[in-house]
Structures are given as C-alpha cells and as structure tokens.
XYZ file of C-alpha atoms in Angstrom:
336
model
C 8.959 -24.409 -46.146
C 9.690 -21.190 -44.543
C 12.296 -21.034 -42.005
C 11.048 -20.295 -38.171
C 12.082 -17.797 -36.225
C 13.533 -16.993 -32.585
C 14.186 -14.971 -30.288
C 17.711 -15.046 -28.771
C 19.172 -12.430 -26.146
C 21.935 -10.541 -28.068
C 22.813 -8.198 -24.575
C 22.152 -7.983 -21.087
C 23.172 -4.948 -18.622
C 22.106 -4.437 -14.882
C 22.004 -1.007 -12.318
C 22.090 -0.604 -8.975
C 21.962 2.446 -6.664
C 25.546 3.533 -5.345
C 23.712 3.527 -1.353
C 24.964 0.183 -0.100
C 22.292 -0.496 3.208
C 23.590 -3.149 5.420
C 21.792 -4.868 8.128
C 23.864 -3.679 10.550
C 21.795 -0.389 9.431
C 18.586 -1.518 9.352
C 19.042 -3.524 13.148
C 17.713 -0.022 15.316
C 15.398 1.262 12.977
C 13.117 -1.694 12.786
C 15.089 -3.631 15.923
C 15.792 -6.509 14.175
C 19.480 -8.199 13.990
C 21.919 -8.900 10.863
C 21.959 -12.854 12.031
C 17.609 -12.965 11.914
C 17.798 -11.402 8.445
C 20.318 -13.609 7.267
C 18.718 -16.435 9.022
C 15.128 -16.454 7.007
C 16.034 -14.562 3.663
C 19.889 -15.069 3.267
C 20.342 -11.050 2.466
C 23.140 -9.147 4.054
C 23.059 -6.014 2.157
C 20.787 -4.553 -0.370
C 20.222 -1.118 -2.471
C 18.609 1.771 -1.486
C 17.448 4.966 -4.350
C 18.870 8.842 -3.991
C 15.915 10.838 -4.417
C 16.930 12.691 -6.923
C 19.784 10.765 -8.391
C 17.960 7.621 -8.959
C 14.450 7.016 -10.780
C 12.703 3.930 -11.846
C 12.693 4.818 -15.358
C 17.084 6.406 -15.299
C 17.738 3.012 -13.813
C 16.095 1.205 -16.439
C 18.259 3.341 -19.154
C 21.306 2.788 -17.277
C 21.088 -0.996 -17.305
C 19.501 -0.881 -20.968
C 22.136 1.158 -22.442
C 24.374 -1.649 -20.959
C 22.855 -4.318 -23.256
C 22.191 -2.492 -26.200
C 26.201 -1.582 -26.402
C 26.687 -5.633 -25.863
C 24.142 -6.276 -29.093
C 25.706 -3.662 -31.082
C 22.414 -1.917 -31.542
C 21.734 1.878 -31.384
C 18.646 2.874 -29.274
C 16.609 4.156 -32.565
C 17.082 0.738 -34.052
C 14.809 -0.329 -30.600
C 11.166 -1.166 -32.392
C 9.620 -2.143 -28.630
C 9.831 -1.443 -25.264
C 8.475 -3.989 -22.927
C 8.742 -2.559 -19.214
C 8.273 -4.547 -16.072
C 7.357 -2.973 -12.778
C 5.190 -2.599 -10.115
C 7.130 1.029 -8.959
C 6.788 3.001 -11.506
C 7.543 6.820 -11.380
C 4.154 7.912 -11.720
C 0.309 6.162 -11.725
C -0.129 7.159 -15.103
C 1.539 6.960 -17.589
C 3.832 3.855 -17.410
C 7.767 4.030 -17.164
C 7.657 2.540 -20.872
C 7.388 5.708 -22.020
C 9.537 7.425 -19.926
C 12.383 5.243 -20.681
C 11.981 5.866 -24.543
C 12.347 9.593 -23.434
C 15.697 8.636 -21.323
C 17.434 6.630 -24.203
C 16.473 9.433 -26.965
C 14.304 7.250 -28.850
C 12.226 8.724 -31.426
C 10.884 6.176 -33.648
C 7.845 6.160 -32.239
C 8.161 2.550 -31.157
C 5.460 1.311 -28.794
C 6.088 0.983 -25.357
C 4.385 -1.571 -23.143
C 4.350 -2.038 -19.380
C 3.683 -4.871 -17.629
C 2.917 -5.301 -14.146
C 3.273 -9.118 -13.011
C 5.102 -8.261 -9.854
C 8.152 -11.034 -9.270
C 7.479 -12.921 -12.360
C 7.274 -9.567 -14.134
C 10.224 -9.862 -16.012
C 9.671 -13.627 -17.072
C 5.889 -12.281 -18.695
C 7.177 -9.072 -20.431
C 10.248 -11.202 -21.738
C 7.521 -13.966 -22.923
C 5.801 -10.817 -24.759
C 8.642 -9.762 -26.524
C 9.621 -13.399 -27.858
C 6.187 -13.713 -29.382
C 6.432 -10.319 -31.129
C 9.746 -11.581 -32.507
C 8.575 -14.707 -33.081
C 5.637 -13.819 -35.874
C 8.001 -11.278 -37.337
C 6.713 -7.756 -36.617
C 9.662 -6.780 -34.836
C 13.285 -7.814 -34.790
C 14.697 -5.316 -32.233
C 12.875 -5.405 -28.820
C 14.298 -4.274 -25.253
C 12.829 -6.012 -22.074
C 13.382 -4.709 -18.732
C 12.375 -5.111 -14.863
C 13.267 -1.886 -12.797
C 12.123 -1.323 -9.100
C 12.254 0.997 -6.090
C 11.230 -0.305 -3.438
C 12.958 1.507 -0.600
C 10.844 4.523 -0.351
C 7.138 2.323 -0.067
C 8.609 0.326 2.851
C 7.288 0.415 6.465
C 10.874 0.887 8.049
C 9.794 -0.189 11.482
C 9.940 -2.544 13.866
C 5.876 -3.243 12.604
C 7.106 -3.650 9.040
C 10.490 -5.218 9.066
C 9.354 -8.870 7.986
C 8.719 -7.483 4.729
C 10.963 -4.549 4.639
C 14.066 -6.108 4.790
C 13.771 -8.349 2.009
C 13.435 -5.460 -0.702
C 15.964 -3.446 -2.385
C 16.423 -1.844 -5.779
C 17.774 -1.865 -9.159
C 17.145 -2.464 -13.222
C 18.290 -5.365 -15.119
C 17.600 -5.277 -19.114
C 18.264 -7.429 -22.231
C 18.076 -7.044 -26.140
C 15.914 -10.165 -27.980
C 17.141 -9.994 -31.509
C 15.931 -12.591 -34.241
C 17.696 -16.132 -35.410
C 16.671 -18.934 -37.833
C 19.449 -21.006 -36.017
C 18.061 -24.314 -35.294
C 17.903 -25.352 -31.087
C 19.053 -21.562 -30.271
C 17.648 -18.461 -28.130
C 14.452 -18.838 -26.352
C 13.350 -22.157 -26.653
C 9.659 -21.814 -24.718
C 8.410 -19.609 -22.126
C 5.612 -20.891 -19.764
C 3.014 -18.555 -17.805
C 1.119 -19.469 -15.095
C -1.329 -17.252 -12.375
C -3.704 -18.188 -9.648
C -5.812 -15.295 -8.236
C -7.467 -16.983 -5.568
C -4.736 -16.174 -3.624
C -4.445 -12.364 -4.616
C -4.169 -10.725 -0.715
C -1.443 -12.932 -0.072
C 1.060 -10.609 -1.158
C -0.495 -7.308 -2.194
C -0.074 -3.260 -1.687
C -3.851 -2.428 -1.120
C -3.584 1.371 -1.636
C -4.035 3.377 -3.713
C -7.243 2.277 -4.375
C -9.618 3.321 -7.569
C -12.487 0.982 -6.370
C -12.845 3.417 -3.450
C -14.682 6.147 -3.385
C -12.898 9.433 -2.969
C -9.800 7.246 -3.031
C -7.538 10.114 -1.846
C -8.819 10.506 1.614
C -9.166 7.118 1.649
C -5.720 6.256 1.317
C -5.134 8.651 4.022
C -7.456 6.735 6.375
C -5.372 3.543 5.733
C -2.255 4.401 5.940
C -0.583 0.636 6.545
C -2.657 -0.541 3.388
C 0.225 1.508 1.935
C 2.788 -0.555 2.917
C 3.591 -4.148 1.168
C 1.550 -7.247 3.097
C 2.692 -10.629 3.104
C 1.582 -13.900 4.414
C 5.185 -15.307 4.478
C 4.224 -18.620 5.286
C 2.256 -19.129 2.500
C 4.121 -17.293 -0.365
C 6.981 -19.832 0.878
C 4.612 -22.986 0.861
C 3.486 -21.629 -2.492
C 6.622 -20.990 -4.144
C 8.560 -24.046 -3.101
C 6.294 -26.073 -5.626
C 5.342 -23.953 -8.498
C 9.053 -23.284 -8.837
C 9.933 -27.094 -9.645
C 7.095 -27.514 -11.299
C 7.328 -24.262 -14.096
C 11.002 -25.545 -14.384
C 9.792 -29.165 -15.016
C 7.505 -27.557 -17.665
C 10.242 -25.698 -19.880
C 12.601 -29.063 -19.417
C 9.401 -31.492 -20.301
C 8.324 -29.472 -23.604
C 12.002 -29.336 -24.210
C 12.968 -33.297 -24.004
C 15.639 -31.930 -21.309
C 16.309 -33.255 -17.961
C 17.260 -31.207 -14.936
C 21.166 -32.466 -14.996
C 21.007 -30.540 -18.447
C 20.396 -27.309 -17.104
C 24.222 -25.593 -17.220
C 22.584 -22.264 -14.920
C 19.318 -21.642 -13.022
C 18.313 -18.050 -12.802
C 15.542 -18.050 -9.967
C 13.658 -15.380 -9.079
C 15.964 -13.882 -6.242
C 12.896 -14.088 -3.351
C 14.452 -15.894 -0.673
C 17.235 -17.935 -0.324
C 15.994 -20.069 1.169
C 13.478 -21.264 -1.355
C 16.293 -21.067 -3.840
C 18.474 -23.596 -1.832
C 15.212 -25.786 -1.562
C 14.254 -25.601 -5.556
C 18.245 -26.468 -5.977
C 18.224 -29.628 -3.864
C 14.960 -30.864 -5.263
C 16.306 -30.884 -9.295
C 20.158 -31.912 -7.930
C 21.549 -28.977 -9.240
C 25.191 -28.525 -7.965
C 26.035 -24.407 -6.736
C 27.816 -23.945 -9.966
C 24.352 -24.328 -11.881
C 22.471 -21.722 -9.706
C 23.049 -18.375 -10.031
C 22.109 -16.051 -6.504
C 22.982 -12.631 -5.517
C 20.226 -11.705 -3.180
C 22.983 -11.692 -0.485
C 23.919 -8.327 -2.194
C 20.909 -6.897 -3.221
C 18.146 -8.757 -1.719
C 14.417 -8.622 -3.910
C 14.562 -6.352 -6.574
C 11.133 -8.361 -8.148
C 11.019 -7.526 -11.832
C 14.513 -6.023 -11.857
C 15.577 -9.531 -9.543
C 15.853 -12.353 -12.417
C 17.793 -9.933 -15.482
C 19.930 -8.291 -12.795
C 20.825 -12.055 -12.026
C 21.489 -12.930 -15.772
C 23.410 -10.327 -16.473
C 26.025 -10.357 -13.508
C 26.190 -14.269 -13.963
C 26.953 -13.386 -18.181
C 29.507 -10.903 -17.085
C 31.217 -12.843 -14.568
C 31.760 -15.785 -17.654
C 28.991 -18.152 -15.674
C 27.514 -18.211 -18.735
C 28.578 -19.428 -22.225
C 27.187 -20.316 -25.737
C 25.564 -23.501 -26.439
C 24.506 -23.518 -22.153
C 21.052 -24.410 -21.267
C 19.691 -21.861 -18.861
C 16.660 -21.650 -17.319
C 14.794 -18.554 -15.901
C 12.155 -18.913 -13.410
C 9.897 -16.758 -10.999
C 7.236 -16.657 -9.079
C 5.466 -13.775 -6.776
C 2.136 -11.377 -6.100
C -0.681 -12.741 -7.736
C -0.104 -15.695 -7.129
C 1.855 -15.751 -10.751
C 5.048 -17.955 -11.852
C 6.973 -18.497 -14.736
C 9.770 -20.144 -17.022
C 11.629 -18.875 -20.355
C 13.987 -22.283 -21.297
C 17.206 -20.523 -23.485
C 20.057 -22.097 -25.762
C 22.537 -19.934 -25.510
C-alpha cells in the first residue's frame, strides 16, 4: 500500500514596513480618538508603506526569504508560488510573478495568485497542500502580502474602515512528509456570495463601460466599504463553526487546540471566538494591537511571530482560521 503524503510547514518569516502610525496620528486627520479605535477594533498602532521603499511584491520576498532560510531551501529549489492578495502592484499581471523576479527564481515554476481577501491566505495555503498532497510538487511557497495604506479614505468620512488596515507580508514553505498524524491535517473552504457588497472595493470596474472615466465619476467607490455590523454578526459564527469543522473531521476537541491563529480582523471578534471554544490567552495568538488588518498577510504574519517567539512547538495542534470579503471563511487544522 503506498504511503500518503503531507504537507507540513518547514519555515515561516513575516515583514512589516519600518513607518510605525499610531492613533495618536491618525486622531486629526480623520478626527477620531486613540480610546474609540481601541474601543471597537483593539488596534493601537499599525504599518504604513514608503513609496518607494516598500512594494507588495519586495515585502512578500522579504518575509519569504525569511522562511525559506528556516526550511533550508534555496529559492530555485521553489517549484510553486501561491500568492495571496487583493493589493497587488499592478492589475495585470499578478504579484506571483513579480515575486519569482524578486527572489531570482528561474525555474520557471508557476506562479499562482489568489485573491480571497481575509481568508486569502487560508485558500492559497489549501492550494498548495493539495499540490503536495498528489505529488507534483514537493517545494511550494505560500504567501499573503498587502498595502493597504495608500487605497484608504483618510478622513473623517472614511475612518471606520481606515483605521483598521495596515500592511505587511507573512510567508511559509510546505514541504512533503509520510509521517503519520503530522503537517496539515485538513483544510476547510467555505464562501457565500449573497452577501458580496458587504465588504467590497467597487472600482475599478471592467463591467463598466469606458471604465476609466468611470472610476473618475465615483471616486468613493474607490475606497474600501463595509457594513460593520454585519461582517461582525457574520464572522462571530462562521469562525466557531470552520474551527468546529477542522476539530470534527479531526476527532479533536477545542481543549486540544495548543494555539489559535485567527484571522487578525477585530479584536473583538477574536476575544468572542476565544470565549465561545474556552480557549485560555495562552492558546490564542493576536497582534492586531501592533499592526492592525493586514488581510492575506494577517494570519502567516501571526504564525510566524507566535513560531519565533517559542508559542509554538512540535507535536502542538494549531489551528488557522479566517474569514472576510466575499463573504468567504476558512480552516487549515496542523500537527506540528
């Protein structure tokens, strides 16, 4: 009987922008106050891009050359790129691309982006596990990289939306095992469009004629919308319920789980998905105080600072889980 493969993460590596932007800085330019931000989202500081210092695509690199050093794996010996992002440095092509150019890859490995907004990271990271999985690669590099900072409305009109983003790259290695019970266990995807203008950058536009001009004409369809209430109703149940999912398939119970990774959308609903599995604060893992919602970049910059700081060991049971724009959500369940 031939031996199944996984998937297991062999390195992790984050980025963020040097430009710390506290909400002290933020408070005249959209009049808004450090104590309402921290009062709704739990940020106090986030990162902004240097125009000119930082792209989507460098970031990526940066963070990516961080976890190929921790696999011991050279960037030729990548055989797939899976990028997540909805800011990528151009409209066409992707940032996949244009992070193989960064790291000097020239293998010709295929580069894939993905654009699942928040749960961004937890799809492209499913993609790469299957690819792994049925054997036609053994070397694949997932990442979530975002700016956000320059496609915010930074006034007072804007701030219940612009104060929640910052930005920043998070990556990881998936290398193959044959060890029983360890790496990715499942991943679980989930979307719901009816629900699509919830959360949603309208423009640009190709289903508009002369989309150009149009985009003009509606300027604040530029900006990111947000029915706050609802993403928040939203995401306080699919959360427990993707998590349930990984733990059911799994025959694990939520006082397994040694470290949540949520989506870092609000802290809020991560205090809320914590209390309803009885997870204790060492098994949840948050740094949107620091760098508020980075969305694709938000749940690998997460795994790696928890791996670096020693929250995370082998044989722990950790759990990834997002949810954002589409309405999508999702789980990856690891041994690790």
């Amino acid at each position: 009987m031939a031996t199944l493969r996984h998937s297991y993460i062999a390195g992790v590596g984050h980025y963020v922008p040097s430009r710390v932007v506290k909400n002290a800085e933020l408070e005249p330019m959209m009049n808004t106050s450090d104590a309402w931000i921290q009062e709704r989202t739990g940020i106090q500081e986030r990162r902004w891009f240097e125009e000119g210092t930082d792209t989507t695509a460098n970031m990526a690199a940066n963070a990516s050359r961080k976890a190929l050093e921790m696999a011991g794996v050279e960037a030729n010996d990548v055989q797939m790129i899976v990028f997540a992002t909805l800011s990528p440095d151009y409209f066409f092509p992707g940032s996949g691309v244009l992070l193989q150019r960064e790291l000097g890859i020239t293998n010709n490995c295929p580069a894939l982006d993905v654009r699942n907004q928040c749960s961004g990271f937890v799809y492209a990271l499913s993609v790469a596990d299957q690819f792994i999985r049925t054997g036609m690669y053994d070397t694949v590099l997932v990442v979530g990289s975002e700016i956000h900072s320059s496609g915010l409305d930074k006034s007072p009109n804007g701030r219940g939306v612009a104060v929640i983003f910052g930005d920043g790259a998070g990556a990881v290695v998936l290398r193959p095992s044959t060890e029983e019970g360890q790496g990715i266990l499942s991943t679980h995807l989930h979307s719901q469009g009816e629900f699509a203008e919830e959360l949603i950058v309208k423009e640009p536009s190709s289903n508009r004629d002369n989309r150009n001009q149009r985009m003009m004409e509606n300027e604040q369809d530029l900006y990111p919308f947000m029915n706050g209430q609802n993403v928040f109703k939203h995401a306080v149940v699919r959360f427990p319920q993707v998590i349930k999912e990984a733990l059911d398939q799994n025959g694990y119970q939520p006082q397994d789980v040694d470290m949540l990774i949520p989506h870092q959308a609000n802290l809020r609903i991560t205090q809320y998905v914590q209390q309803k599995m009885g997870l204790t604060d060492d098994k949840v893992f948050s740094n949107i105080q620091r760098y508020g919602n980075t969305t694709a970049a938000s749940v690998p910059l997460a795994l790696s600072e928890a791996v670096q700081e020693g929250k995370i060991k082998r044989g722990d049971l950790v759990c990834l889980a997002a949810f954002g724009s589409g309405f999508t959500w999702a789980s990856a369940l690891i041994k690790w």
